[in-house]
PDB file of C-alpha atoms in Angstrom:
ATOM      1  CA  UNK A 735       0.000   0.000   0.000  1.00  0.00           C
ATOM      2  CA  UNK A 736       1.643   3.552  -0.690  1.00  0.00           C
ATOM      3  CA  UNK A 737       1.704   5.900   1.909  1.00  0.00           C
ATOM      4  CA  UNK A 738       1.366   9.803   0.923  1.00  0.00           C
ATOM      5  CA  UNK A 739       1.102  12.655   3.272  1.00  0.00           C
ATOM      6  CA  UNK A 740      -2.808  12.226   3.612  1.00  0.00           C
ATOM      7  CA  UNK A 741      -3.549   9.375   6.285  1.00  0.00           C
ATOM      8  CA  UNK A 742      -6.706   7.028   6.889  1.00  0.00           C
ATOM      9  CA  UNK A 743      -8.422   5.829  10.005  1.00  0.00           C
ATOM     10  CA  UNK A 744      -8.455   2.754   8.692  1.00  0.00           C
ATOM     11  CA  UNK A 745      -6.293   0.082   6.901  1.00  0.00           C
ATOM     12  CA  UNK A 746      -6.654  -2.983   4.563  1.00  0.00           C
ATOM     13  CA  UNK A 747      -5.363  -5.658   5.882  1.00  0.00           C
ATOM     14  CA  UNK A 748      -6.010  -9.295   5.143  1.00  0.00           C
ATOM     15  CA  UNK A 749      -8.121 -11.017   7.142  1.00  0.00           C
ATOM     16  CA  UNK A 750      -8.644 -14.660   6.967  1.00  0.00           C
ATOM     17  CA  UNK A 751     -12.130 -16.208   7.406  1.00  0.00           C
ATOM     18  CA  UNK A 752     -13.952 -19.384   7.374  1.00  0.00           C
ATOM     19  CA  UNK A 753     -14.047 -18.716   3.646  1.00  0.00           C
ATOM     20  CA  UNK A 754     -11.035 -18.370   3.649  1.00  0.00           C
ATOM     21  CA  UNK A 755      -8.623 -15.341   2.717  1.00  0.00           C
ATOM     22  CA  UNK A 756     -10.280 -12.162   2.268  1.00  0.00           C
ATOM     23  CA  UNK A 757      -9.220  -8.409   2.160  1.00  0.00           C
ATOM     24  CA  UNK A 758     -10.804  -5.958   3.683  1.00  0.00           C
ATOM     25  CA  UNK A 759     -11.030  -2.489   5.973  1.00  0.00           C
ATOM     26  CA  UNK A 760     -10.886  -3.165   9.758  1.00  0.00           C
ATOM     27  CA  UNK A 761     -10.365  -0.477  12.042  1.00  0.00           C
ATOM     28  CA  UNK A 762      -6.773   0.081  12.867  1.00  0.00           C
ATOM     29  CA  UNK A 763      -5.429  -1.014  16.567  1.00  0.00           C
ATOM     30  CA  UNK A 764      -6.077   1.668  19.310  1.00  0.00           C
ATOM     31  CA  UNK A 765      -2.414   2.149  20.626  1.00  0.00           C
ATOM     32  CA  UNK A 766      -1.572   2.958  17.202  1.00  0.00           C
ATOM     33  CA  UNK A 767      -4.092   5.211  16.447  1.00  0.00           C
ATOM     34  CA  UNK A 768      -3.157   6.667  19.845  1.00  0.00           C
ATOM     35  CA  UNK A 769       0.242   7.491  19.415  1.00  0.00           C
ATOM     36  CA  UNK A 770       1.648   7.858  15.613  1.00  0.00           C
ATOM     37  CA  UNK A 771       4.979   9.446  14.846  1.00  0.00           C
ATOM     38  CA  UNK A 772       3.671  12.908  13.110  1.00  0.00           C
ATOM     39  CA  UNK A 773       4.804  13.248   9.132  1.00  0.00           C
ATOM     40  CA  UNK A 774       7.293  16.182   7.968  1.00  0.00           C
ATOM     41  CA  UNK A 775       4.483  17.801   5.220  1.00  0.00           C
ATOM     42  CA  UNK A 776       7.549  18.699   3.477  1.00  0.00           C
ATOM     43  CA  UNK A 777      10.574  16.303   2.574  1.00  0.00           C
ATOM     44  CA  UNK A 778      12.836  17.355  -0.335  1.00  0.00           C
ATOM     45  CA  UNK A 779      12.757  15.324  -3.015  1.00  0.00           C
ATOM     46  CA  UNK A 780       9.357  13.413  -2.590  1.00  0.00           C
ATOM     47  CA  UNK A 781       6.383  13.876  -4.531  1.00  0.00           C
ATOM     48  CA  UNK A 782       3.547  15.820  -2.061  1.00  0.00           C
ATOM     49  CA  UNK A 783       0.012  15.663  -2.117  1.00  0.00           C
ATOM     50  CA  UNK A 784      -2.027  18.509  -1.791  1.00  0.00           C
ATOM     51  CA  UNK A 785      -4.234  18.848   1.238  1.00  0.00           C
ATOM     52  CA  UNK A 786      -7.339  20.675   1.774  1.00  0.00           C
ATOM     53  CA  UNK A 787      -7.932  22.665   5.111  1.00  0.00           C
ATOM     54  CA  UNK A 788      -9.952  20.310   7.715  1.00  0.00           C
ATOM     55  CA  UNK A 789     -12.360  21.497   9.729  1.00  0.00           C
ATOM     56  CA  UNK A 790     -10.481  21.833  12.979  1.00  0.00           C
ATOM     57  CA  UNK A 791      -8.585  24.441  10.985  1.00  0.00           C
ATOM     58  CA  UNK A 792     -11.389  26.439   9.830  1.00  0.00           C
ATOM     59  CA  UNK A 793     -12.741  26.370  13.986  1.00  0.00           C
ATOM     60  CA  UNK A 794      -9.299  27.652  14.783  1.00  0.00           C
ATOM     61  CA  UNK A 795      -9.070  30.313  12.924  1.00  0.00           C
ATOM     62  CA  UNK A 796     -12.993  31.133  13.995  1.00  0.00           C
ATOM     63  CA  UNK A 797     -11.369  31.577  17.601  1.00  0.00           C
ATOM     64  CA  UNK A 798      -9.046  34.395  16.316  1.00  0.00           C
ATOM     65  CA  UNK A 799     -12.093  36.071  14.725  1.00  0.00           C
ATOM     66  CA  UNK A 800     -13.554  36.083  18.404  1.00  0.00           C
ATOM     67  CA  UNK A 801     -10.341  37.162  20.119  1.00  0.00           C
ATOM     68  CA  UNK A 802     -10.102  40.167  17.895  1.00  0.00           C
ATOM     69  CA  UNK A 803     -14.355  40.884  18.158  1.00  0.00           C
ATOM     70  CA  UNK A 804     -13.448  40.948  22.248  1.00  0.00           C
ATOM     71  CA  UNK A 805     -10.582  42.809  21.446  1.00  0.00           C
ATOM     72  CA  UNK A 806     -12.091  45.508  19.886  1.00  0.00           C
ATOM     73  CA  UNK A 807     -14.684  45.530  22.784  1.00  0.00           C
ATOM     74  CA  UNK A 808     -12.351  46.224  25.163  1.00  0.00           C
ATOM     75  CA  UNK A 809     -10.538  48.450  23.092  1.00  0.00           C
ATOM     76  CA  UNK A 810     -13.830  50.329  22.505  1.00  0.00           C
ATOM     77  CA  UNK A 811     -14.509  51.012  26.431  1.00  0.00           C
ATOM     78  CA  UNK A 812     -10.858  51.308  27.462  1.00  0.00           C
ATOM     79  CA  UNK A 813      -9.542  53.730  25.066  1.00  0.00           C
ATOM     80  CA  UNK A 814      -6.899  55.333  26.908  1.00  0.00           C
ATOM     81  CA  UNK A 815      -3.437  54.558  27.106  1.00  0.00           C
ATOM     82  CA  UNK A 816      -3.555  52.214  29.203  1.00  0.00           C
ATOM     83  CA  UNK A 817      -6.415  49.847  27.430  1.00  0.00           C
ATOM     84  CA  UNK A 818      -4.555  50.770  24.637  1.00  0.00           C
ATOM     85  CA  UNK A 819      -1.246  48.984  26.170  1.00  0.00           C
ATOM     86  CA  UNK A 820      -3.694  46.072  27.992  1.00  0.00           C
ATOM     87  CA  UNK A 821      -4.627  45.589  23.781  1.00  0.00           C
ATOM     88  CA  UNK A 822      -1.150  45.348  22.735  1.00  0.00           C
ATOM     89  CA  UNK A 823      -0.642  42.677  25.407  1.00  0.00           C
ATOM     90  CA  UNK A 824      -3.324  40.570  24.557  1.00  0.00           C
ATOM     91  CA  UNK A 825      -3.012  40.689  21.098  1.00  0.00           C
ATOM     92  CA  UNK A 826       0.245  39.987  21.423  1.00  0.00           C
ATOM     93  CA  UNK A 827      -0.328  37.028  23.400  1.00  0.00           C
ATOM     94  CA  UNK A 828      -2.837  35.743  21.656  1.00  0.00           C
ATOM     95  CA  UNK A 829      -0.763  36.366  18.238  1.00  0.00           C
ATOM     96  CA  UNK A 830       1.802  34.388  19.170  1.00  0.00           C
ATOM     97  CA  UNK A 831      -0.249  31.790  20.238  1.00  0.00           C
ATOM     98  CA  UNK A 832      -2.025  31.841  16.902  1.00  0.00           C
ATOM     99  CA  UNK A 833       1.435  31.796  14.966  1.00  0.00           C
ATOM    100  CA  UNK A 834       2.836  29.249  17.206  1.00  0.00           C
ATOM    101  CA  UNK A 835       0.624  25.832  16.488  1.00  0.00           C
ATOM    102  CA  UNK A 836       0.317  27.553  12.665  1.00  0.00           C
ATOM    103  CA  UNK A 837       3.935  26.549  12.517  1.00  0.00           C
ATOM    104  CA  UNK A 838       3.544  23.190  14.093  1.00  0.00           C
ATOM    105  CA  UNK A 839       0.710  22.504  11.500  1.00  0.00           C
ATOM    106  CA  UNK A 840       2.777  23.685   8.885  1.00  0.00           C
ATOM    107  CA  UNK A 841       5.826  21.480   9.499  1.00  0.00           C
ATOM    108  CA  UNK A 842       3.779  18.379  10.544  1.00  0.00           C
ATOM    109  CA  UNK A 843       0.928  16.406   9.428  1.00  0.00           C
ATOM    110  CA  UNK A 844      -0.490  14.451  12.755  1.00  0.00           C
ATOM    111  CA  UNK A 845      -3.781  12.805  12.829  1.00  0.00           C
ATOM    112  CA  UNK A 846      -3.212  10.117  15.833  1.00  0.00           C
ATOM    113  CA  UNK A 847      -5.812  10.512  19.062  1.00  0.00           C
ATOM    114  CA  UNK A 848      -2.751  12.665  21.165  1.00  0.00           C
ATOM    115  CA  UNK A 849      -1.729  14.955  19.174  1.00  0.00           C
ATOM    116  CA  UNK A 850      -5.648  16.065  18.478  1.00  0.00           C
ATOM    117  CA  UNK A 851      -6.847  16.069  21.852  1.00  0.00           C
ATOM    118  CA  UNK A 852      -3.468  18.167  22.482  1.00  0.00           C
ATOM    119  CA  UNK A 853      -4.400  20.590  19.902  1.00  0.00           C
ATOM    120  CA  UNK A 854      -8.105  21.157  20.589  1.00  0.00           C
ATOM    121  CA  UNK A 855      -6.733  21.765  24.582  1.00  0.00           C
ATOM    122  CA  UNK A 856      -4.669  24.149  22.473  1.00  0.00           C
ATOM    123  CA  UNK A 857      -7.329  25.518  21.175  1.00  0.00           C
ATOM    124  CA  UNK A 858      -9.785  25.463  24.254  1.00  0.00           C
ATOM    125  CA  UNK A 859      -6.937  27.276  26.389  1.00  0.00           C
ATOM    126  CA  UNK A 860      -6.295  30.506  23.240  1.00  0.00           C
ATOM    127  CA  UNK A 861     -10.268  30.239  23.308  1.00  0.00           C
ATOM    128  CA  UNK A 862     -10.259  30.670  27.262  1.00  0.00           C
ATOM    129  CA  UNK A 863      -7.670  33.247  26.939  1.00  0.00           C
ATOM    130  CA  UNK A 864     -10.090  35.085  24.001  1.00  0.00           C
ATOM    131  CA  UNK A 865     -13.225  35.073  26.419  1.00  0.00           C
ATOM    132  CA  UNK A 866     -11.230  36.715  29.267  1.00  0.00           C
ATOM    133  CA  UNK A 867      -9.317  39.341  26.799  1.00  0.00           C
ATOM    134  CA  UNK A 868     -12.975  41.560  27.939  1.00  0.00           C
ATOM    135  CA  UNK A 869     -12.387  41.869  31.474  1.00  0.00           C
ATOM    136  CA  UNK A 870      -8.860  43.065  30.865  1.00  0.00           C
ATOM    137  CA  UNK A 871      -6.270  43.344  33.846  1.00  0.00           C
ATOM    138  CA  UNK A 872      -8.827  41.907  35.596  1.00  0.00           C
ATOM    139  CA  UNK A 873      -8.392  38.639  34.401  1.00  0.00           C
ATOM    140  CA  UNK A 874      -4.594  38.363  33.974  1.00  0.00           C
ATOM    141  CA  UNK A 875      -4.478  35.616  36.117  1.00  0.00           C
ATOM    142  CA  UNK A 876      -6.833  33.170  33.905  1.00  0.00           C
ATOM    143  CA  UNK A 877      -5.404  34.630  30.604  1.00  0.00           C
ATOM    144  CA  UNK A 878      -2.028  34.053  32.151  1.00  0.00           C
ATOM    145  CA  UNK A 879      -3.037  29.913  33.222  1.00  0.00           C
ATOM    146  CA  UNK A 880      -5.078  29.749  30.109  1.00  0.00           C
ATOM    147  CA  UNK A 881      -1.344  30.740  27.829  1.00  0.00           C
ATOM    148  CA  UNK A 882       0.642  28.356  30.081  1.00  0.00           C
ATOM    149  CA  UNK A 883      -1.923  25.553  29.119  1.00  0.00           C
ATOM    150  CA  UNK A 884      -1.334  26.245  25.564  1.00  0.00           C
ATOM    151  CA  UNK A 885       2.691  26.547  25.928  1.00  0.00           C
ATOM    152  CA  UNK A 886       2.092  22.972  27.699  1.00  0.00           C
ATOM    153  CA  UNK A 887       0.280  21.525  25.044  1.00  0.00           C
ATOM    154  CA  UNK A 888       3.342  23.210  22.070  1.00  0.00           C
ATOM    155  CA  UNK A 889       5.617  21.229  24.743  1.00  0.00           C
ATOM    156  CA  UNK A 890       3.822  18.375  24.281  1.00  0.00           C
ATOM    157  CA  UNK A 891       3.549  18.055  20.636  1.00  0.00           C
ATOM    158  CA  UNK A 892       6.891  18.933  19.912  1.00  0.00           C
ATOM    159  CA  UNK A 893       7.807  16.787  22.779  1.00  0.00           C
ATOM    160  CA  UNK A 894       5.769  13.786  20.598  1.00  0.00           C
ATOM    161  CA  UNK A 895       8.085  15.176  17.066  1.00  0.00           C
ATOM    162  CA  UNK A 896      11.209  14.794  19.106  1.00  0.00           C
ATOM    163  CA  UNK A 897      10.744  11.337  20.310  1.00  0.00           C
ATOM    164  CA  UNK A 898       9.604   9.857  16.743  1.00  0.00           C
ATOM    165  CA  UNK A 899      10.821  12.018  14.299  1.00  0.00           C
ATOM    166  CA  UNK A 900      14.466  11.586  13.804  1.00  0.00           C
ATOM    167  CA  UNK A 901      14.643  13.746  10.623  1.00  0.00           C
ATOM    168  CA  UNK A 902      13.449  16.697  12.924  1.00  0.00           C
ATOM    169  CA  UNK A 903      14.839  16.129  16.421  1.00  0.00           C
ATOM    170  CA  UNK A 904      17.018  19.093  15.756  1.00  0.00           C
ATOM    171  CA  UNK A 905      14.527  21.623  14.968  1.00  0.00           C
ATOM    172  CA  UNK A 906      12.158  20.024  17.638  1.00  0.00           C
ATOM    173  CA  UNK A 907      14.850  20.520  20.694  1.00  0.00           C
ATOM    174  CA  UNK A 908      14.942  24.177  19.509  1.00  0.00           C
ATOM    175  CA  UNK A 909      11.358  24.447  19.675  1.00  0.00           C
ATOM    176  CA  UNK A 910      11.519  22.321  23.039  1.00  0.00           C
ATOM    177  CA  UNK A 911      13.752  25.082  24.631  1.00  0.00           C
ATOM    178  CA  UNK A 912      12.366  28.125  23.417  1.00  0.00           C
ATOM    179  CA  UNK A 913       9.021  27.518  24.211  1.00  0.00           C
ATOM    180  CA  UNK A 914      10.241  26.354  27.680  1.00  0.00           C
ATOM    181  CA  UNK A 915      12.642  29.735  27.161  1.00  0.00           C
ATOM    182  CA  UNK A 916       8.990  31.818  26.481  1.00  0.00           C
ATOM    183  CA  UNK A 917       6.987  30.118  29.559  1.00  0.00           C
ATOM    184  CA  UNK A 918       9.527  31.016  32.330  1.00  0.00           C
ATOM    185  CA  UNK A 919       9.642  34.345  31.210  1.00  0.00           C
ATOM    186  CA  UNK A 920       6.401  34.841  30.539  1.00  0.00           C
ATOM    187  CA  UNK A 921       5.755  33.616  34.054  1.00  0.00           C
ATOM    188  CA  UNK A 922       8.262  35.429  35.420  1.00  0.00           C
ATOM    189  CA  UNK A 923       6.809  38.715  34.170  1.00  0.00           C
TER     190      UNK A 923
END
Protein backbone atom coordinates (compact mmCIF):
# COMPACT_ATOMS: atom_id res chain seq x y z
CA UNK A 1 0.00 0.00 0.00
CA UNK A 2 1.64 3.55 -0.69
CA UNK A 3 1.70 5.90 1.91
CA UNK A 4 1.37 9.80 0.92
CA UNK A 5 1.10 12.66 3.27
CA UNK A 6 -2.81 12.23 3.61
CA UNK A 7 -3.55 9.38 6.28
CA UNK A 8 -6.71 7.03 6.89
CA UNK A 9 -8.42 5.83 10.01
CA UNK A 10 -8.45 2.75 8.69
CA UNK A 11 -6.29 0.08 6.90
CA UNK A 12 -6.65 -2.98 4.56
CA UNK A 13 -5.36 -5.66 5.88
CA UNK A 14 -6.01 -9.30 5.14
CA UNK A 15 -8.12 -11.02 7.14
CA UNK A 16 -8.64 -14.66 6.97
CA UNK A 17 -12.13 -16.21 7.41
CA UNK A 18 -13.95 -19.38 7.37
CA UNK A 19 -14.05 -18.72 3.65
CA UNK A 20 -11.04 -18.37 3.65
CA UNK A 21 -8.62 -15.34 2.72
CA UNK A 22 -10.28 -12.16 2.27
CA UNK A 23 -9.22 -8.41 2.16
CA UNK A 24 -10.80 -5.96 3.68
CA UNK A 25 -11.03 -2.49 5.97
CA UNK A 26 -10.89 -3.17 9.76
CA UNK A 27 -10.36 -0.48 12.04
CA UNK A 28 -6.77 0.08 12.87
CA UNK A 29 -5.43 -1.01 16.57
CA UNK A 30 -6.08 1.67 19.31
CA UNK A 31 -2.41 2.15 20.63
CA UNK A 32 -1.57 2.96 17.20
CA UNK A 33 -4.09 5.21 16.45
CA UNK A 34 -3.16 6.67 19.84
CA UNK A 35 0.24 7.49 19.42
CA UNK A 36 1.65 7.86 15.61
CA UNK A 37 4.98 9.45 14.85
CA UNK A 38 3.67 12.91 13.11
CA UNK A 39 4.80 13.25 9.13
CA UNK A 40 7.29 16.18 7.97
CA UNK A 41 4.48 17.80 5.22
CA UNK A 42 7.55 18.70 3.48
CA UNK A 43 10.57 16.30 2.57
CA UNK A 44 12.84 17.35 -0.33
CA UNK A 45 12.76 15.32 -3.01
CA UNK A 46 9.36 13.41 -2.59
CA UNK A 47 6.38 13.88 -4.53
CA UNK A 48 3.55 15.82 -2.06
CA UNK A 49 0.01 15.66 -2.12
CA UNK A 50 -2.03 18.51 -1.79
CA UNK A 51 -4.23 18.85 1.24
CA UNK A 52 -7.34 20.68 1.77
CA UNK A 53 -7.93 22.66 5.11
CA UNK A 54 -9.95 20.31 7.72
CA UNK A 55 -12.36 21.50 9.73
CA UNK A 56 -10.48 21.83 12.98
CA UNK A 57 -8.58 24.44 10.99
CA UNK A 58 -11.39 26.44 9.83
CA UNK A 59 -12.74 26.37 13.99
CA UNK A 60 -9.30 27.65 14.78
CA UNK A 61 -9.07 30.31 12.92
CA UNK A 62 -12.99 31.13 13.99
CA UNK A 63 -11.37 31.58 17.60
CA UNK A 64 -9.05 34.39 16.32
CA UNK A 65 -12.09 36.07 14.72
CA UNK A 66 -13.55 36.08 18.40
CA UNK A 67 -10.34 37.16 20.12
CA UNK A 68 -10.10 40.17 17.90
CA UNK A 69 -14.35 40.88 18.16
CA UNK A 70 -13.45 40.95 22.25
CA UNK A 71 -10.58 42.81 21.45
CA UNK A 72 -12.09 45.51 19.89
CA UNK A 73 -14.68 45.53 22.78
CA UNK A 74 -12.35 46.22 25.16
CA UNK A 75 -10.54 48.45 23.09
CA UNK A 76 -13.83 50.33 22.51
CA UNK A 77 -14.51 51.01 26.43
CA UNK A 78 -10.86 51.31 27.46
CA UNK A 79 -9.54 53.73 25.07
CA UNK A 80 -6.90 55.33 26.91
CA UNK A 81 -3.44 54.56 27.11
CA UNK A 82 -3.56 52.21 29.20
CA UNK A 83 -6.41 49.85 27.43
CA UNK A 84 -4.55 50.77 24.64
CA UNK A 85 -1.25 48.98 26.17
CA UNK A 86 -3.69 46.07 27.99
CA UNK A 87 -4.63 45.59 23.78
CA UNK A 88 -1.15 45.35 22.73
CA UNK A 89 -0.64 42.68 25.41
CA UNK A 90 -3.32 40.57 24.56
CA UNK A 91 -3.01 40.69 21.10
CA UNK A 92 0.25 39.99 21.42
CA UNK A 93 -0.33 37.03 23.40
CA UNK A 94 -2.84 35.74 21.66
CA UNK A 95 -0.76 36.37 18.24
CA UNK A 96 1.80 34.39 19.17
CA UNK A 97 -0.25 31.79 20.24
CA UNK A 98 -2.02 31.84 16.90
CA UNK A 99 1.44 31.80 14.97
CA UNK A 100 2.84 29.25 17.21
CA UNK A 101 0.62 25.83 16.49
CA UNK A 102 0.32 27.55 12.67
CA UNK A 103 3.93 26.55 12.52
CA UNK A 104 3.54 23.19 14.09
CA UNK A 105 0.71 22.50 11.50
CA UNK A 106 2.78 23.68 8.89
CA UNK A 107 5.83 21.48 9.50
CA UNK A 108 3.78 18.38 10.54
CA UNK A 109 0.93 16.41 9.43
CA UNK A 110 -0.49 14.45 12.76
CA UNK A 111 -3.78 12.80 12.83
CA UNK A 112 -3.21 10.12 15.83
CA UNK A 113 -5.81 10.51 19.06
CA UNK A 114 -2.75 12.67 21.17
CA UNK A 115 -1.73 14.95 19.17
CA UNK A 116 -5.65 16.07 18.48
CA UNK A 117 -6.85 16.07 21.85
CA UNK A 118 -3.47 18.17 22.48
CA UNK A 119 -4.40 20.59 19.90
CA UNK A 120 -8.10 21.16 20.59
CA UNK A 121 -6.73 21.77 24.58
CA UNK A 122 -4.67 24.15 22.47
CA UNK A 123 -7.33 25.52 21.17
CA UNK A 124 -9.78 25.46 24.25
CA UNK A 125 -6.94 27.28 26.39
CA UNK A 126 -6.30 30.51 23.24
CA UNK A 127 -10.27 30.24 23.31
CA UNK A 128 -10.26 30.67 27.26
CA UNK A 129 -7.67 33.25 26.94
CA UNK A 130 -10.09 35.08 24.00
CA UNK A 131 -13.23 35.07 26.42
CA UNK A 132 -11.23 36.71 29.27
CA UNK A 133 -9.32 39.34 26.80
CA UNK A 134 -12.98 41.56 27.94
CA UNK A 135 -12.39 41.87 31.47
CA UNK A 136 -8.86 43.07 30.87
CA UNK A 137 -6.27 43.34 33.85
CA UNK A 138 -8.83 41.91 35.60
CA UNK A 139 -8.39 38.64 34.40
CA UNK A 140 -4.59 38.36 33.97
CA UNK A 141 -4.48 35.62 36.12
CA UNK A 142 -6.83 33.17 33.91
CA UNK A 143 -5.40 34.63 30.60
CA UNK A 144 -2.03 34.05 32.15
CA UNK A 145 -3.04 29.91 33.22
CA UNK A 146 -5.08 29.75 30.11
CA UNK A 147 -1.34 30.74 27.83
CA UNK A 148 0.64 28.36 30.08
CA UNK A 149 -1.92 25.55 29.12
CA UNK A 150 -1.33 26.24 25.56
CA UNK A 151 2.69 26.55 25.93
CA UNK A 152 2.09 22.97 27.70
CA UNK A 153 0.28 21.53 25.04
CA UNK A 154 3.34 23.21 22.07
CA UNK A 155 5.62 21.23 24.74
CA UNK A 156 3.82 18.37 24.28
CA UNK A 157 3.55 18.05 20.64
CA UNK A 158 6.89 18.93 19.91
CA UNK A 159 7.81 16.79 22.78
CA UNK A 160 5.77 13.79 20.60
CA UNK A 161 8.09 15.18 17.07
CA UNK A 162 11.21 14.79 19.11
CA UNK A 163 10.74 11.34 20.31
CA UNK A 164 9.60 9.86 16.74
CA UNK A 165 10.82 12.02 14.30
CA UNK A 166 14.47 11.59 13.80
CA UNK A 167 14.64 13.75 10.62
CA UNK A 168 13.45 16.70 12.92
CA UNK A 169 14.84 16.13 16.42
CA UNK A 170 17.02 19.09 15.76
CA UNK A 171 14.53 21.62 14.97
CA UNK A 172 12.16 20.02 17.64
CA UNK A 173 14.85 20.52 20.69
CA UNK A 174 14.94 24.18 19.51
CA UNK A 175 11.36 24.45 19.68
CA UNK A 176 11.52 22.32 23.04
CA UNK A 177 13.75 25.08 24.63
CA UNK A 178 12.37 28.13 23.42
CA UNK A 179 9.02 27.52 24.21
CA UNK A 180 10.24 26.35 27.68
CA UNK A 181 12.64 29.73 27.16
CA UNK A 182 8.99 31.82 26.48
CA UNK A 183 6.99 30.12 29.56
CA UNK A 184 9.53 31.02 32.33
CA UNK A 185 9.64 34.34 31.21
CA UNK A 186 6.40 34.84 30.54
CA UNK A 187 5.75 33.62 34.05
CA UNK A 188 8.26 35.43 35.42
CA UNK A 189 6.81 38.71 34.17
Amino acid sequence: MKQTASHRTLEEMHIEDANGATSRWVPKPLLERFWKAPVLRQVWGVEQDSEKIDWFELFYDLIYVAMAINLSAFLAKHNDIEGILVSFLFFAMLFFAWSTLTMFVTRFHSLDIFSTIVQHVYSSAVLVMSIYVLRGLDARYEFSLAAMVYRICLLLLYCQVYAMVPRAQGFAIHAIFGNMLAAVVYLVA
